[in-house]
């Protein structure tokens, strides 16, 4: 996959995760038994996806 395409894909993934934060935060406790606050915290780490983009794309 070309670098530019990979970069755009990682940006879209990060945006989708943040846009659907509430939806995912409600699903994670149901599927994995984690507390809701921990679930939200994990989702809010998605800026790390953007960091990965800058490092690996």
Coordinates of C-alpha atoms in Angstrom, one line a residue:
X1 CA 0.0 0.0 0.0
X2 CA 1.5 3.4 -0.9
X3 CA 2.5 5.7 1.9
X4 CA -0.1 8.4 1.2
X5 CA -2.9 5.8 1.0
X6 CA -1.9 4.2 4.3
X7 CA -1.7 7.7 5.9
X8 CA -5.2 8.5 4.8
X9 CA -6.6 5.2 6.0
X10 CA -5.1 5.6 9.5
X11 CA -6.6 9.1 9.7
X12 CA -10.0 7.8 8.7
X13 CA -9.8 5.0 11.3
X14 CA -8.9 7.5 14.1
X15 CA -11.8 9.8 13.0
X16 CA -14.3 6.9 13.0
X17 CA -13.2 5.7 16.4
X18 CA -13.7 9.2 17.9
X19 CA -16.9 9.8 16.1
X20 CA -18.4 6.6 17.5
X21 CA -16.8 6.8 20.9
X22 CA -20.1 6.6 22.8
X23 CA -21.3 3.6 20.8
X24 CA -18.0 1.7 21.3
X25 CA -17.9 2.7 25.0
X26 CA -21.2 1.0 25.5
X27 CA -20.2 -2.1 23.6
X28 CA -16.9 -2.8 25.3
X29 CA -18.3 -3.5 28.8
X30 CA -20.9 -5.8 27.3
X31 CA -18.4 -7.8 25.3
X32 CA -15.4 -7.7 27.6
X33 CA -16.7 -6.8 31.0
X34 CA -14.6 -3.7 31.4
X35 CA -15.9 -0.7 33.3
X36 CA -17.3 2.1 31.1
X37 CA -14.7 4.6 32.2
X38 CA -11.9 2.3 31.2
X39 CA -13.6 1.7 27.9
X40 CA -13.9 5.4 27.2
X41 CA -10.2 5.8 28.1
X42 CA -9.2 3.1 25.6
X43 CA -11.2 4.7 22.8
X44 CA -9.7 8.1 23.6
X45 CA -6.3 6.7 22.9
X46 CA -7.1 6.7 19.2
X47 CA -4.9 9.8 18.7
X48 CA -2.1 7.2 19.0
X49 CA -3.4 6.0 15.6
X50 CA -2.5 9.4 14.3
X51 CA 0.9 9.1 15.9
X52 CA 1.3 5.7 14.2
X53 CA 0.4 7.4 10.9
X54 CA 3.2 9.9 11.3
X55 CA 5.7 7.2 12.3
X56 CA 4.8 4.4 9.9
X57 CA 2.9 5.9 7.0

